[in-house]
Amino acid sequence: GLPTATLSEPTTQLPTAVPIPRPTVTPGNPTLPPTTASPTQIPSSTQPTLSPTSFPSVAPTQLPCDQIEGLASPPVLTSSAFLSSGYLTFTLDSSSNMADKTVGASFTCADILLFPDSAFATCYFVKTNRIESADVSTI
């Protein structure tokens, strides 16, 4: 006859199914459903909204800037000079708001001054009416 094969029992044991208890919701668990103790209360004293204005409203008066009283004129550049150090200095005829810069803080000169290569020069306010640029001899 023919050779016969016999099947042997597996040598490894299969895991048995063990019931897993259902997880419980605990504080700090991301599966915790949101809870609200009570609805948010509306404040007892609410202010009424303002009545709407008629549309269109009256346009503001058109007044040229030079006719507005009490508004200071912007400072004017009165002089500029090369210093022996290679710096440029610029003097204004009056104090300025320094273009919202601070004394000693550097900025690109082209932000407020235009001269050849000012986009590559660094400036800073020395006082509210004087600006200096860093060494421009290398520009």
Coordinates of C-alpha atoms in Angstrom, one line a residue:
G1 CA 0.0 0.0 0.0
L2 CA 0.0 3.6 0.1
P3 CA 1.9 5.5 2.8
T4 CA -0.4 7.0 5.4
A5 CA 0.0 10.2 7.2
T6 CA -1.2 10.8 10.7
L7 CA -2.1 14.1 12.2
S8 CA -0.7 14.9 15.6
E9 CA -2.3 17.2 18.1
P10 CA -0.9 20.8 18.1
T11 CA 1.8 21.4 20.6
T12 CA 0.8 24.9 21.5
Q13 CA -2.3 25.6 23.5
L14 CA -4.8 28.2 22.2
P15 CA -5.7 31.0 24.5
T16 CA -9.0 30.7 26.2
A17 CA -11.5 33.5 26.0
V18 CA -11.7 35.3 29.3
P19 CA -14.4 37.9 29.7
I20 CA -13.1 41.5 30.0
P21 CA -15.1 43.6 32.4
R22 CA -16.7 46.7 30.8
P23 CA -14.5 49.7 31.5
T24 CA -16.0 52.2 34.0
V25 CA -16.0 55.9 33.5
T26 CA -13.8 57.7 36.0
P27 CA -12.8 61.4 36.4
G28 CA -10.1 62.2 33.9
N29 CA -11.2 59.5 31.5
P30 CA -11.6 60.9 28.0
T31 CA -14.7 58.8 27.5
L32 CA -16.5 60.6 30.4
P33 CA -19.6 62.2 29.1
P34 CA -19.8 66.0 29.7
T35 CA -22.0 67.1 32.5
T36 CA -23.4 70.5 33.4
A37 CA -24.5 71.2 36.9
S38 CA -27.2 73.6 35.8
P39 CA -27.9 75.8 32.7
T40 CA -26.1 79.2 32.6
Q41 CA -28.4 81.8 34.0
I42 CA -29.1 85.1 32.2
P43 CA -28.1 88.1 34.3
S44 CA -31.1 89.7 36.0
S45 CA -30.2 93.2 34.9
T46 CA -29.6 93.4 31.1
Q47 CA -29.1 96.7 29.4
P48 CA -31.2 97.3 26.4
T49 CA -29.5 97.7 23.1
L50 CA -29.3 101.2 21.5
S51 CA -31.8 102.2 18.9
P52 CA -30.6 101.9 15.4
T53 CA -29.6 105.2 13.6
S54 CA -31.3 106.3 10.4
F55 CA -29.5 105.2 7.3
P56 CA -27.6 106.8 5.7
S57 CA -26.1 109.1 8.3
V58 CA -24.9 112.6 7.6
A59 CA -21.4 112.6 6.1
P60 CA -18.7 114.2 8.2
T61 CA -17.5 117.7 7.2
Q62 CA -14.8 117.6 4.6
L63 CA -12.1 119.9 5.8
P64 CA -8.6 120.0 4.3
C65 CA -5.9 119.0 6.8
D66 CA -4.1 122.4 6.6
Q67 CA -7.3 124.1 7.9
I68 CA -7.6 122.0 11.0
E69 CA -6.6 124.1 14.0
G70 CA -4.5 122.7 16.8
L71 CA -2.9 119.9 14.7
A72 CA 0.8 120.1 14.7
S73 CA 2.7 120.1 11.5
P74 CA 5.0 117.2 10.9
P75 CA 8.7 117.9 11.5
V76 CA 10.8 119.0 8.6
L77 CA 14.3 117.8 7.8
T78 CA 16.5 120.9 8.4
S79 CA 20.0 119.4 7.9
S80 CA 21.9 116.2 7.1
A81 CA 25.7 115.7 7.4
F82 CA 28.4 113.0 7.3
L83 CA 30.1 112.6 10.5
S84 CA 33.8 111.7 10.7
S85 CA 32.8 108.3 12.0
G86 CA 31.2 107.5 8.6
Y87 CA 27.7 108.0 10.0
L88 CA 25.0 110.2 8.6
T89 CA 23.1 112.5 10.9
F90 CA 19.7 114.0 10.2
T91 CA 18.2 116.9 12.2
L92 CA 14.5 117.8 12.3
D93 CA 13.1 121.3 13.0
S94 CA 11.0 120.0 15.9
S95 CA 10.4 116.9 18.0
S96 CA 8.7 114.0 16.3
N97 CA 6.7 111.0 17.4
M98 CA 9.7 109.1 16.1
A99 CA 7.5 107.0 13.8
D100 CA 6.6 104.9 16.9
K101 CA 10.2 103.9 17.3
T102 CA 12.2 104.3 20.5
V103 CA 15.4 106.2 21.2
G104 CA 18.3 103.8 20.4
A105 CA 16.2 101.1 18.7
S106 CA 17.5 100.4 15.2
F107 CA 15.3 100.4 12.1
T108 CA 15.7 100.4 8.3
C109 CA 16.4 104.0 7.3
A110 CA 14.0 103.7 4.3
D111 CA 11.1 103.4 6.8
I112 CA 11.2 107.2 7.2
L113 CA 14.1 108.6 5.2
L114 CA 14.9 108.2 1.5
F115 CA 18.5 108.5 0.3
P116 CA 20.5 106.3 -2.0
D117 CA 20.6 102.8 -0.6
S118 CA 18.5 103.8 2.4
A119 CA 16.8 100.4 2.2
F120 CA 20.2 98.8 3.2
A121 CA 21.1 101.4 5.9
T122 CA 20.3 101.1 9.6
C123 CA 19.1 104.2 11.4
Y124 CA 18.2 105.0 15.0
F125 CA 16.8 108.0 16.9
V126 CA 19.3 109.8 19.1
K127 CA 16.7 112.3 20.3
T128 CA 13.1 113.0 19.2
N129 CA 14.5 115.5 16.6
R130 CA 17.8 113.7 15.5
I131 CA 18.4 110.5 13.6
E132 CA 21.7 108.9 12.9
S133 CA 22.5 106.1 10.5
A134 CA 25.0 103.3 11.1
D135 CA 28.2 103.4 9.1
V136 CA 27.1 104.2 5.5
S137 CA 30.7 104.3 4.2
T138 CA 30.4 100.6 3.4
I139 CA 27.1 100.9 1.5

